[in-house]
Coordinates of N, CA and C and ligand atoms in Angstrom, one line a residue:
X3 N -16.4 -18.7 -2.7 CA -17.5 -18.1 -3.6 C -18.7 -19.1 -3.7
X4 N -19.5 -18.2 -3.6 CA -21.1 -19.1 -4.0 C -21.4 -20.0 -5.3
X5 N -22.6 -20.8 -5.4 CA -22.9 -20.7 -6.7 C -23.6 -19.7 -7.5
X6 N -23.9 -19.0 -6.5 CA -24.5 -17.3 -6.8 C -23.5 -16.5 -7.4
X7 N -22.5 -16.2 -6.6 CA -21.3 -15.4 -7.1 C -20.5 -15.9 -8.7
X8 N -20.7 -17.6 -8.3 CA -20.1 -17.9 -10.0 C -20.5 -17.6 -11.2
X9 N -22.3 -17.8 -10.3 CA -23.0 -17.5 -11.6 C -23.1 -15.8 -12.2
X10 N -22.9 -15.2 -11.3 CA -23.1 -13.5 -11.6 C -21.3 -13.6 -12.6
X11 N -20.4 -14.4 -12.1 CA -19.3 -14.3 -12.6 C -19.3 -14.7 -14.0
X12 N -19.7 -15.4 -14.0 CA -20.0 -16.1 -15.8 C -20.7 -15.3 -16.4
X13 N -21.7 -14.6 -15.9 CA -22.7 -13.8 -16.9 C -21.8 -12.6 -17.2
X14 N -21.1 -12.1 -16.4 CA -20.3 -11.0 -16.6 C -19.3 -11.3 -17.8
X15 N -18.8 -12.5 -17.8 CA -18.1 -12.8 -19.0 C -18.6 -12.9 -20.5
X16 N -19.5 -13.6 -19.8 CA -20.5 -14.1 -21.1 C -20.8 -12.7 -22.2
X17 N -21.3 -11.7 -21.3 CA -21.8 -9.9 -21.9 C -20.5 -9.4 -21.9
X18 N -19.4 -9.4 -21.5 CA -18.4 -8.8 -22.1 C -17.4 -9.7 -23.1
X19 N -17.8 -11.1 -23.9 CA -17.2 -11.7 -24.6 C -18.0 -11.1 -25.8
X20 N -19.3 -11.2 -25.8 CA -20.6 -11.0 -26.4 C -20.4 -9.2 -26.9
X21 N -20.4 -8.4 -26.3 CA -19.7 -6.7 -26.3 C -18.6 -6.5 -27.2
X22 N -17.6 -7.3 -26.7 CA -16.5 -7.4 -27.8 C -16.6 -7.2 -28.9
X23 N -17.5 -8.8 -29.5 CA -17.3 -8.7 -30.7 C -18.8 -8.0 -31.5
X24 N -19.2 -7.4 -30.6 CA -20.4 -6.6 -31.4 C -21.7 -7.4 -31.3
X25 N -22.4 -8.1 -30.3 CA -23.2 -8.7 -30.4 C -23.9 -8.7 -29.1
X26 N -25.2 -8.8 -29.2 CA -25.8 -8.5 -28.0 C -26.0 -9.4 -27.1
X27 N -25.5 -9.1 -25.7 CA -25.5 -10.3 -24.5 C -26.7 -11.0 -24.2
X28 N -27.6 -10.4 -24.9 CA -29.4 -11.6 -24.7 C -29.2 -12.4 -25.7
X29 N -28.6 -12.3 -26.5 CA -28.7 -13.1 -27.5 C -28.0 -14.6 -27.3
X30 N -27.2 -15.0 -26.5 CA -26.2 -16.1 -25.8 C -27.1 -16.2 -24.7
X31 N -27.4 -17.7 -24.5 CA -28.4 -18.3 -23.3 C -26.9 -19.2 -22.4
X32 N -27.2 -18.9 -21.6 CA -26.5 -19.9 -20.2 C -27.1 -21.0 -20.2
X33 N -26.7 -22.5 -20.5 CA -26.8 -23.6 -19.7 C -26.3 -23.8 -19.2
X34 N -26.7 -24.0 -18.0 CA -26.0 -24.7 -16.5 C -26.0 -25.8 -16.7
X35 N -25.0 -26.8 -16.9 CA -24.7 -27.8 -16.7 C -24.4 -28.7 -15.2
X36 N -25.7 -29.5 -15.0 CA -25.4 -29.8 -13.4 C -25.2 -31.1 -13.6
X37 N -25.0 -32.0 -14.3 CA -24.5 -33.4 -14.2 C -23.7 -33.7 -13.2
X38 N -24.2 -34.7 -12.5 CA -22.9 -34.9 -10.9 C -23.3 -34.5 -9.9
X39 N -24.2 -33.5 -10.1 CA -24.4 -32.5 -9.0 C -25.6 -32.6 -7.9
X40 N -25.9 -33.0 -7.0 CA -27.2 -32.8 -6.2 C -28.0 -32.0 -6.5
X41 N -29.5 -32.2 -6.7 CA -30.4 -31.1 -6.5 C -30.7 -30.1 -5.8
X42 N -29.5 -30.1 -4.5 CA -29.6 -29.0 -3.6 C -28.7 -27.9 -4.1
X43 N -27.8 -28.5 -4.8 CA -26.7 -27.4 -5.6 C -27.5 -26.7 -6.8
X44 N -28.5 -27.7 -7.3 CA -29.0 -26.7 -8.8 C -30.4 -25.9 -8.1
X45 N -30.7 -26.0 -7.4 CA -31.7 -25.6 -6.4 C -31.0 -23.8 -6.5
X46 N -29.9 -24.4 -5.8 CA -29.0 -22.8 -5.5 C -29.0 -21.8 -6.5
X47 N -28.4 -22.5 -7.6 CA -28.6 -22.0 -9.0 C -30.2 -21.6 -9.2
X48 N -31.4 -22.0 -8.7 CA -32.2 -21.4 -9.3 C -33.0 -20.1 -8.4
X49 N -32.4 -20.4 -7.7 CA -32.7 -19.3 -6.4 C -31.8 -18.1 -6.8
X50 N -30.5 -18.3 -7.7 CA -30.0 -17.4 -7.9 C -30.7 -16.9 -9.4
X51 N -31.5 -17.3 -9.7 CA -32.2 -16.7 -11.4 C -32.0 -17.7 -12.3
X52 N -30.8 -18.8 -11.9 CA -30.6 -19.2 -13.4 C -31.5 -20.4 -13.9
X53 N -32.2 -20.5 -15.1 CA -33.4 -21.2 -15.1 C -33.7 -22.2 -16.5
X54 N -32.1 -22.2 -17.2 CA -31.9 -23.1 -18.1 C -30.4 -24.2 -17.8
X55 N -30.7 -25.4 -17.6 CA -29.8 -26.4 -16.8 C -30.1 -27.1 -18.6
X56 N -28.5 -28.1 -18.3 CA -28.3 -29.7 -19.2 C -28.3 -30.0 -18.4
X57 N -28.5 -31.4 -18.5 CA -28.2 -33.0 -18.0 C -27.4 -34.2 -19.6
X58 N -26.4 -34.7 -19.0 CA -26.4 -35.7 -19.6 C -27.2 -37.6 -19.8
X59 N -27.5 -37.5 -18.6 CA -28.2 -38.7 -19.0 C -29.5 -38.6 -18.7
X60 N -30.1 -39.6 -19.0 CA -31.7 -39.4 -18.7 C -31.9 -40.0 -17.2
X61 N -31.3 -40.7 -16.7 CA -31.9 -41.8 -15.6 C -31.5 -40.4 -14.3
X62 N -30.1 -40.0 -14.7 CA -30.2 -38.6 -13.1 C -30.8 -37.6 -13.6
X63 N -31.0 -37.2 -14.6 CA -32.3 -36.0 -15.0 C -33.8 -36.7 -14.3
X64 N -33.8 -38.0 -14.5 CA -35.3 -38.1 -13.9 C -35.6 -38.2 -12.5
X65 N -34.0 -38.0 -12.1 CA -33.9 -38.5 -10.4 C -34.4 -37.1 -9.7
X66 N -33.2 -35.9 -10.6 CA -33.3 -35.1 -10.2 C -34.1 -33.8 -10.3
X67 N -35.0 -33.8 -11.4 CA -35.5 -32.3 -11.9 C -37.2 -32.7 -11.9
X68 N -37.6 -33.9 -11.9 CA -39.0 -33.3 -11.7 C -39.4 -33.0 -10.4
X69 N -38.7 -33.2 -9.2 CA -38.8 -32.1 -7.8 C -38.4 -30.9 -8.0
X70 N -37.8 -30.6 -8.9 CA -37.3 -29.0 -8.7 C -38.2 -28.6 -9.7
X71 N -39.0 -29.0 -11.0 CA -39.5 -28.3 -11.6 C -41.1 -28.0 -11.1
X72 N -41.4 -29.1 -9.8 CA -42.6 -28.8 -8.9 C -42.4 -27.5 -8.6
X73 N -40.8 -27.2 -8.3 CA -40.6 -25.7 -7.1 C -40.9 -24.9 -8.2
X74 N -40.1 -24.7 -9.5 CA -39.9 -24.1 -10.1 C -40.3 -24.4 -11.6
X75 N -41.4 -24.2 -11.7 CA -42.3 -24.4 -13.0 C -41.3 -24.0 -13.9
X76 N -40.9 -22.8 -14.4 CA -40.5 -22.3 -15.1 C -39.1 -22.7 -15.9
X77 N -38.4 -23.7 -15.4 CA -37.4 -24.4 -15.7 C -37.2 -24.7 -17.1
X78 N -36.0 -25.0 -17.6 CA -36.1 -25.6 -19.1 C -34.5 -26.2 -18.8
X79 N -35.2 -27.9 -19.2 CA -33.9 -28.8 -19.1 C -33.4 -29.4 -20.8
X80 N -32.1 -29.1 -21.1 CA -31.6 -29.8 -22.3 C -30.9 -30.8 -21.9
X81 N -31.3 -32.2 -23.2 CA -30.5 -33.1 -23.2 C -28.9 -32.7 -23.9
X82 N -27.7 -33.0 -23.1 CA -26.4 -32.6 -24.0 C -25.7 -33.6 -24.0
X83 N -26.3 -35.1 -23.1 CA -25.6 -36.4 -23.9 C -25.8 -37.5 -24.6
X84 N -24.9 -38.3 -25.1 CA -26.1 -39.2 -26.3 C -27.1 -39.7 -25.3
X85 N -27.8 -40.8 -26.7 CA -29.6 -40.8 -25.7 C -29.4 -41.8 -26.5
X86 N -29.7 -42.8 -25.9 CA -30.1 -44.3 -26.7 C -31.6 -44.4 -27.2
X87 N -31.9 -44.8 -28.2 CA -33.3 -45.4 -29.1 C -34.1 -45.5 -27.7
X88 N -34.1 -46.5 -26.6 CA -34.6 -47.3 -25.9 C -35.4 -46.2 -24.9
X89 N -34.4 -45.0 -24.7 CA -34.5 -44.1 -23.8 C -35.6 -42.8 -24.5
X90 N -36.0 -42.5 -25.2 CA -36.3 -41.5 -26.3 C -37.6 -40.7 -25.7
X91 N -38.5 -42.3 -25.3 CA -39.9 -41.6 -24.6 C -39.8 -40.9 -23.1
X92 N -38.5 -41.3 -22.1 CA -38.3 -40.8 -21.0 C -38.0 -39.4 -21.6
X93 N -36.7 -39.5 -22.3 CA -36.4 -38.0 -22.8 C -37.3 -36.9 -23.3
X94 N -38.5 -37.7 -23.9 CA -39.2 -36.2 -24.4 C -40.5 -36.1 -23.2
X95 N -40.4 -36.9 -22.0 CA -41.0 -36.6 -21.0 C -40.4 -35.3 -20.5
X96 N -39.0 -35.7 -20.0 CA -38.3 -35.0 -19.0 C -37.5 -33.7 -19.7
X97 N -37.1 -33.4 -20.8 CA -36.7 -32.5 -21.9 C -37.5 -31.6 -22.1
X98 N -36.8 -30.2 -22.4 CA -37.3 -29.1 -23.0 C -36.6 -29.1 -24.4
X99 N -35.8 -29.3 -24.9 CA -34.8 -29.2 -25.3 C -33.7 -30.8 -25.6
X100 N -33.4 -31.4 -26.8 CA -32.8 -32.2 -27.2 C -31.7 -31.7 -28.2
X101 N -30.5 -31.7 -27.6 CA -29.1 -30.9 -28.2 C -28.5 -32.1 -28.9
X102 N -28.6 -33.8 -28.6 CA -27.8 -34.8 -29.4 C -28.4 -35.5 -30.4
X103 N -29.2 -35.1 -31.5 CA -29.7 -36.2 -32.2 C -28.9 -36.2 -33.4
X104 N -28.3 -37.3 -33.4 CA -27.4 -37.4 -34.4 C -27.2 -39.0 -35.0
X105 N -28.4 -39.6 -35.3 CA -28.5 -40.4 -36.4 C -29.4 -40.8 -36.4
X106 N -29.8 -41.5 -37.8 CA -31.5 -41.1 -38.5 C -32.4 -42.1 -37.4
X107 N -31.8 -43.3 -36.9 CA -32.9 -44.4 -35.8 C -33.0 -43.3 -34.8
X108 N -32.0 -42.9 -33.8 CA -32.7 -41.7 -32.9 C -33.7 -41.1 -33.4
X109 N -33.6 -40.2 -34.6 CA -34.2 -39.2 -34.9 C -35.9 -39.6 -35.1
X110 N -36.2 -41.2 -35.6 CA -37.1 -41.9 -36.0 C -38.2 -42.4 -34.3
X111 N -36.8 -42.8 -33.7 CA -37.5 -42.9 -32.3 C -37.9 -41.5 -31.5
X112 N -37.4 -40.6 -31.9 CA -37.7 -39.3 -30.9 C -38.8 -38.7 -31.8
X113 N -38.9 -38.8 -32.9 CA -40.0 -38.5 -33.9 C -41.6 -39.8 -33.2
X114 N -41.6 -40.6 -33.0 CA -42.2 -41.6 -32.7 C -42.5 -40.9 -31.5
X115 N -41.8 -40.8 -30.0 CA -42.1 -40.8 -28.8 C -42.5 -39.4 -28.9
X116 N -42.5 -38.6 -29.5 CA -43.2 -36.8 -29.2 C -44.6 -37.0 -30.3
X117 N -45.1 -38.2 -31.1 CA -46.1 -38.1 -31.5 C -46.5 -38.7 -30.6
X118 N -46.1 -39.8 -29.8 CA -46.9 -40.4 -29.0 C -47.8 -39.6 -27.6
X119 N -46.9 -38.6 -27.4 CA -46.5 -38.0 -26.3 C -47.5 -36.5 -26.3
X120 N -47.6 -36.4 -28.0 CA -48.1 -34.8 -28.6 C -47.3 -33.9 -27.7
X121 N -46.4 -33.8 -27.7 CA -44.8 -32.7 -27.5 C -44.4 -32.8 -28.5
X122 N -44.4 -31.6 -29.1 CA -43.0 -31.6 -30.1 C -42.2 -30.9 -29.6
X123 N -41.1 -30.9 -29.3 CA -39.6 -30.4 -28.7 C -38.8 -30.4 -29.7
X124 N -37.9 -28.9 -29.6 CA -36.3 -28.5 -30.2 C -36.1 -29.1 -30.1
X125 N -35.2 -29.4 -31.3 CA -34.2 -30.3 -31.2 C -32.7 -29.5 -31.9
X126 N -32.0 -30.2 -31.3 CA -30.5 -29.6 -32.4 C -29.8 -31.0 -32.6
X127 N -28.7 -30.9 -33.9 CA -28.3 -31.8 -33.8 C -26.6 -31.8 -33.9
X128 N -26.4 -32.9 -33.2 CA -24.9 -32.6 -32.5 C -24.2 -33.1 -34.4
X129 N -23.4 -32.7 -34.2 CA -22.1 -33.1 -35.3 C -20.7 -33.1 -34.6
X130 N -20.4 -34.0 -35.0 CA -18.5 -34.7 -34.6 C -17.6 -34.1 -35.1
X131 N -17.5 -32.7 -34.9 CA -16.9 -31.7 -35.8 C -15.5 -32.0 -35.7
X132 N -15.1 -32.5 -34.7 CA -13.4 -32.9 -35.2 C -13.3 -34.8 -35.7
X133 N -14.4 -35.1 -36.3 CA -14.2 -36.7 -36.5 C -13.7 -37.3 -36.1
X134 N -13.7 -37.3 -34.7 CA -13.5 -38.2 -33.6 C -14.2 -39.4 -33.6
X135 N -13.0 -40.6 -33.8 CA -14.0 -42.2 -33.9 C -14.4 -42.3 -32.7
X136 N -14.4 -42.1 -31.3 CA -15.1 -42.1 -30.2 C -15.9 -41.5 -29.7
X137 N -16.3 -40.3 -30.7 CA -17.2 -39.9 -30.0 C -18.7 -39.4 -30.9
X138 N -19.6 -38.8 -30.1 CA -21.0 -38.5 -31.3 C -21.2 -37.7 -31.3
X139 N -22.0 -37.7 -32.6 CA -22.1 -36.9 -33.4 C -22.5 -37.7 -34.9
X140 N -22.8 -36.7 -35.9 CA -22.9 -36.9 -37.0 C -21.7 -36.2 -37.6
X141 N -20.8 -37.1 -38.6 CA -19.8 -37.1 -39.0 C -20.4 -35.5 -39.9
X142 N -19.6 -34.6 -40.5 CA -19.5 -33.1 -41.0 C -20.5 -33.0 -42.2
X143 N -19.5 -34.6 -43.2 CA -20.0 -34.2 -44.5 C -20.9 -34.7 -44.6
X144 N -21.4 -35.7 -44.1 CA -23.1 -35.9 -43.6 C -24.7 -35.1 -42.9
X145 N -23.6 -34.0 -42.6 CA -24.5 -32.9 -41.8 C -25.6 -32.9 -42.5
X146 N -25.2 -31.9 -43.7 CA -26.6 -31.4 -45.1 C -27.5 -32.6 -44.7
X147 N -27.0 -33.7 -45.2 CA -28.1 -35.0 -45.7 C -29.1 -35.2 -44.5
X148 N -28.3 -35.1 -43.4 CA -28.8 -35.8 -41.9 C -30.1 -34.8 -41.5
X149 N -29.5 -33.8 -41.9 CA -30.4 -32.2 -41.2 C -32.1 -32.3 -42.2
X150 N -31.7 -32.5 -43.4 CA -33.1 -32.8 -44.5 C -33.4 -33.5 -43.9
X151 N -33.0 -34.6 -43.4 CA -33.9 -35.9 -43.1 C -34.6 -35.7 -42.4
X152 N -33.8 -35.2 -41.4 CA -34.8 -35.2 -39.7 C -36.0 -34.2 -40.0
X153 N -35.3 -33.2 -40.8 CA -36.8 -31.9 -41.3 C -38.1 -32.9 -42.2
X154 N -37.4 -33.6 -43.1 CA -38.6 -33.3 -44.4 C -38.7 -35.1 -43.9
X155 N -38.2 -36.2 -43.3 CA -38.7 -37.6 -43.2 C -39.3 -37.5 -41.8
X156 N -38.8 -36.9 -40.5 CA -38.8 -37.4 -39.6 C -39.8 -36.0 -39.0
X157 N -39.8 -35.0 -39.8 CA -40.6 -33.8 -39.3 C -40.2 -32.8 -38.2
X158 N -38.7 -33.6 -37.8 CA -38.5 -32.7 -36.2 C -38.1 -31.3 -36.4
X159 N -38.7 -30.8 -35.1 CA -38.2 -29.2 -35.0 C -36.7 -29.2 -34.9
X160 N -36.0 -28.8 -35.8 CA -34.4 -29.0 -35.7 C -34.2 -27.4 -35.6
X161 N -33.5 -26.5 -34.7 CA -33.5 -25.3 -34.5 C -32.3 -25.1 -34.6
X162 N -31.1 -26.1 -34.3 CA -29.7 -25.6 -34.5 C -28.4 -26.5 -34.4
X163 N -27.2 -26.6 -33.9 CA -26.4 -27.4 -33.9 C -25.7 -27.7 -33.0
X164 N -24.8 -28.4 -32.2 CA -24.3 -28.3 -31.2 C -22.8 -29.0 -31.3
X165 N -22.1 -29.0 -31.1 CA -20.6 -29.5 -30.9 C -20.0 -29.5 -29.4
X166 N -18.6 -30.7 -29.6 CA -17.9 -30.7 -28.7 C -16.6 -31.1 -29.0
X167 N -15.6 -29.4 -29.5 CA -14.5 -30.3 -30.2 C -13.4 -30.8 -29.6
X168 N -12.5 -31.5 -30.7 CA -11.8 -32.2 -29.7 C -10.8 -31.1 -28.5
X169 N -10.6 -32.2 -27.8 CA -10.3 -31.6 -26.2 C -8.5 -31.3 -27.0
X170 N -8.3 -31.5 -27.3 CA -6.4 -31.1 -27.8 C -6.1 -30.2 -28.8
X171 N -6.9 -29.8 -29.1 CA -6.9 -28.7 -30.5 C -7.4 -27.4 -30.0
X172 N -7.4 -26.2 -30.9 CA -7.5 -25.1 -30.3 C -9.1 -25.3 -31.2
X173 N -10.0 -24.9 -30.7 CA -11.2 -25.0 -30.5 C -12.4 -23.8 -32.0
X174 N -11.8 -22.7 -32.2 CA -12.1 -21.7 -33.1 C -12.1 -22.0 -34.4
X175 N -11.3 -22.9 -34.6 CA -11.7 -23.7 -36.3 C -13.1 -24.4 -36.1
X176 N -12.8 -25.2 -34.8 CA -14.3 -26.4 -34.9 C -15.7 -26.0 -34.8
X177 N -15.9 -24.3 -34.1 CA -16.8 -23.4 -33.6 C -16.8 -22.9 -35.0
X178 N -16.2 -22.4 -36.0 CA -16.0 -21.7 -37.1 C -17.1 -22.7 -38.5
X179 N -16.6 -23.8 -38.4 CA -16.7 -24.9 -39.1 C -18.5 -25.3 -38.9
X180 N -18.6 -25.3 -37.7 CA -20.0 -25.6 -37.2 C -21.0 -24.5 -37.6
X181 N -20.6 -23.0 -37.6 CA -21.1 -22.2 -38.0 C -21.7 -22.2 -39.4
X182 N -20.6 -22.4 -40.2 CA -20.4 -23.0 -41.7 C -21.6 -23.6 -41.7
X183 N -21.9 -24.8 -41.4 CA -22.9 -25.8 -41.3 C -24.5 -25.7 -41.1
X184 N -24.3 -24.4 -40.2 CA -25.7 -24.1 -39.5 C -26.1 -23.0 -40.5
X185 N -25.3 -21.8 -41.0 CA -25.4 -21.0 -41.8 C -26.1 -21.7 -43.4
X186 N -25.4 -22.6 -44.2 CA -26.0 -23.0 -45.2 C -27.1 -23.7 -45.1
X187 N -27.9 -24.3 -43.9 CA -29.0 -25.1 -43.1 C -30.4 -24.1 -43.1
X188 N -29.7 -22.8 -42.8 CA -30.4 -22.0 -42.2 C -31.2 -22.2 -40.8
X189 N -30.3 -23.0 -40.0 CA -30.3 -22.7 -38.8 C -30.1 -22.1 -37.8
X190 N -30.4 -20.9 -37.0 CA -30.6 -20.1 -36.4 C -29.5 -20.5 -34.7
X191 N -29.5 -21.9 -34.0 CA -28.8 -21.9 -32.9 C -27.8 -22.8 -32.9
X192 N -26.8 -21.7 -32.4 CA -25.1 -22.7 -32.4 C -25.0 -23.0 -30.6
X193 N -25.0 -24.6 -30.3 CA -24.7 -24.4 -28.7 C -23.2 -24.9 -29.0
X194 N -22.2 -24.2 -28.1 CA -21.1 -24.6 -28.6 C -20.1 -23.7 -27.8
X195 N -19.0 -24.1 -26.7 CA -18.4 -23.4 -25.7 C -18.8 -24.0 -24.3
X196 N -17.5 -24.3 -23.6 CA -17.9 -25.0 -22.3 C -17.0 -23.7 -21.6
X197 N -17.0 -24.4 -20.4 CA -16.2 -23.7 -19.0 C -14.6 -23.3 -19.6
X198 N -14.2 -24.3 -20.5 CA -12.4 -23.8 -21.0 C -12.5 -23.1 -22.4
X199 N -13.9 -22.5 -22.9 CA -14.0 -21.9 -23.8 C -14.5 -21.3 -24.6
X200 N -16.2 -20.8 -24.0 CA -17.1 -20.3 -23.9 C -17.0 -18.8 -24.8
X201 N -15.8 -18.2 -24.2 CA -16.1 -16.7 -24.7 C -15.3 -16.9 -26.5
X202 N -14.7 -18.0 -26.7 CA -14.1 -18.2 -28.1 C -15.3 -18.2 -28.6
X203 N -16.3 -19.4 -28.4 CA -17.4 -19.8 -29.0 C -18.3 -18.9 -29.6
X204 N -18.6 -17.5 -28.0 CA -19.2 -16.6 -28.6 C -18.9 -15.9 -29.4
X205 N -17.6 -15.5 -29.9 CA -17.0 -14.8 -31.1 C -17.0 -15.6 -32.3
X206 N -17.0 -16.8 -32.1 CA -17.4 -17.7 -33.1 C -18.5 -17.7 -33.5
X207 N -19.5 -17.3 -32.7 CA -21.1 -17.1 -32.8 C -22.2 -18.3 -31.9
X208 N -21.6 -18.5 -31.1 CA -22.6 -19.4 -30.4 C -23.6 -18.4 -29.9
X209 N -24.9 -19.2 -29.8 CA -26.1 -18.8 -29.3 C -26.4 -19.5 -28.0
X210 N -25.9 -20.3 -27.7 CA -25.8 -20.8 -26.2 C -24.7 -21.6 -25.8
X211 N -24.2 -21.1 -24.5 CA -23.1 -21.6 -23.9 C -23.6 -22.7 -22.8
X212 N -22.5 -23.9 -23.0 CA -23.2 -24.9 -22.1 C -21.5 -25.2 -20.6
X213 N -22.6 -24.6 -19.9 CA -21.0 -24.0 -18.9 C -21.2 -24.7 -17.3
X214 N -20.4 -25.7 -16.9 CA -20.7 -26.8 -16.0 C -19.6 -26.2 -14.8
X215 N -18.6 -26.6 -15.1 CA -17.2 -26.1 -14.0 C -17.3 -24.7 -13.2
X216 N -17.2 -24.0 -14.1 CA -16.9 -22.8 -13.8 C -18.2 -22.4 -12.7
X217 N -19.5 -23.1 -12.9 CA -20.4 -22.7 -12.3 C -20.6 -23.5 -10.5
X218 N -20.7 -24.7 -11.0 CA -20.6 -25.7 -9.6 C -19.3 -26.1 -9.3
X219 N -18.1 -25.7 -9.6 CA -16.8 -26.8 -9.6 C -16.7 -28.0 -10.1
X220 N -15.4 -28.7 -10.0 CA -15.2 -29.7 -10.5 C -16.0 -30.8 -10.5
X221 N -16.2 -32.4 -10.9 CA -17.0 -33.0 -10.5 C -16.0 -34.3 -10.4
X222 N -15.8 -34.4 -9.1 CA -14.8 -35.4 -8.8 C -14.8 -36.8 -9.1
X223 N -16.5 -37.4 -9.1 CA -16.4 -38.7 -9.4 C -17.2 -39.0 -10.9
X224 N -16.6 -37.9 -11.8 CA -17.6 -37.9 -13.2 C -17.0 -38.8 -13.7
X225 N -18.0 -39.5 -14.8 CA -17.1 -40.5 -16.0 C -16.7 -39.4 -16.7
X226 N -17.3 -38.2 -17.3 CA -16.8 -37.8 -18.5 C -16.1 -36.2 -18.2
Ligands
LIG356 C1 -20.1 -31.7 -19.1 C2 -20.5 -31.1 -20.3 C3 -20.4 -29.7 -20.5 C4 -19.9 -28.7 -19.4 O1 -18.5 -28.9 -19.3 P1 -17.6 -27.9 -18.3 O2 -16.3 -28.0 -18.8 O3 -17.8 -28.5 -16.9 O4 -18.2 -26.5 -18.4 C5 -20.8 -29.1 -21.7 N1 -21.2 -29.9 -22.7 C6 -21.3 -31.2 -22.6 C7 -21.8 -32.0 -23.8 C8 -21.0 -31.8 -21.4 O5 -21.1 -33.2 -21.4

């Protein structure tokens, strides 16, 4: 199978996960997740239609997408892994979309580099919905506090939420929980569902699925 065929494969899932539970298939955006992956592989992907990609770092996002966004103007890239302070002004160079800000010095530097920059860019902010000490996010009960801040100190466009729960648990409480969060925020976008559980997400109510495997295959020499 292609990356064409995966991708017609996924969308098919995606509109009948979305049908199920009563909700409209435009409403759920595909990110293609190409981390790992060559430019000639997300090339493919865009030749097949699909025209919203993540990257996790900034240094192979910069390697890879401002030749493809020469080909293809129309592109829109989100950040979906942490982003160090240091990195903040590459990020809102190379970014459509910032899915990890999750604590107030980020939020201060990415507020900083998009005045500098005159970009303002979405942002969402990730939460560590299963309080995992390893990993990021902004701890739950901190959400409320964290989400004012970034609005009313730091001014950012915060549009929605994002998660990644833990990998050993069944996933529909942590999607449930996040919802919870974004609901009393009055935040409008849940990104939330990968390749092992995307169509849970959607019945949980994600507004965008961030779907890597299932699209390009495995990625044999990934860290994460
Ligand atoms: C890699 C990654 C994905 C995609 O994961 P797959 O299981 O390959 O679909 C989604 N979200 C984040 C934050 C990732 O790092």
């Amino acid at each position: 199978m292609t990356i064409a065929d995966h991708l017609t494969h996924v969308r098919a899932r995606i509109d009948a996960a979305a049908r199920a539970c009563g909700r409209a298939p435009d409403d759920i955006d595909l990110v293609a997740v190409t981390k790992t992956h060559p430019a000639d592989r997300v090339r493919d992907a865009l030749a097949a239609g699909q025209r919203v990609f993540g990257e996790n770092r900034v240094q192979e996002a910069a390697r890879k997408f401002p030749g493809l966004r020469a080909e293809f103007p129309d592109l829109r890239l989100h950040l979906i892994g942490p982003l160090q302070t240091n990195k903040a002004v590459d990020a809102v160079r190379l970014f459509d979309v910032i899915e990890t800000v999750d604590r107030p010095k980020l939020a201060a530097a990415l507020a900083a580099a998009m005045a500098k920059a005159g970009r303002q860019i979405p942002c969402l902010i990730e939460v560590n919905i299963g309080g995992e000490p390893q990993k990021a996010g902004i701890p739950p009960r901190e959400a409320d506090a964290f989400i004012a801040e970034c609005r009313d100190r730091y001014r950012l466009q915060i549009i929605g939420l994002m998660c990644v729960p833990p990998a050993d648990q069944p996933p529909a409480p942590h999607f449930v929980r996040l919802r919870e969060i974004a609901t009393r925020n009055r935040l409008p976008h849940l990104s939330m569902g990968m390749s092992g559980d995307f169509e849970e997400a959607i019945r949980c109510g994600a507004t965008s699925v961030r779907v890597g495997t299932a699209i390009f295959g495995s990625r044999p020499n990934s860290p994460i």
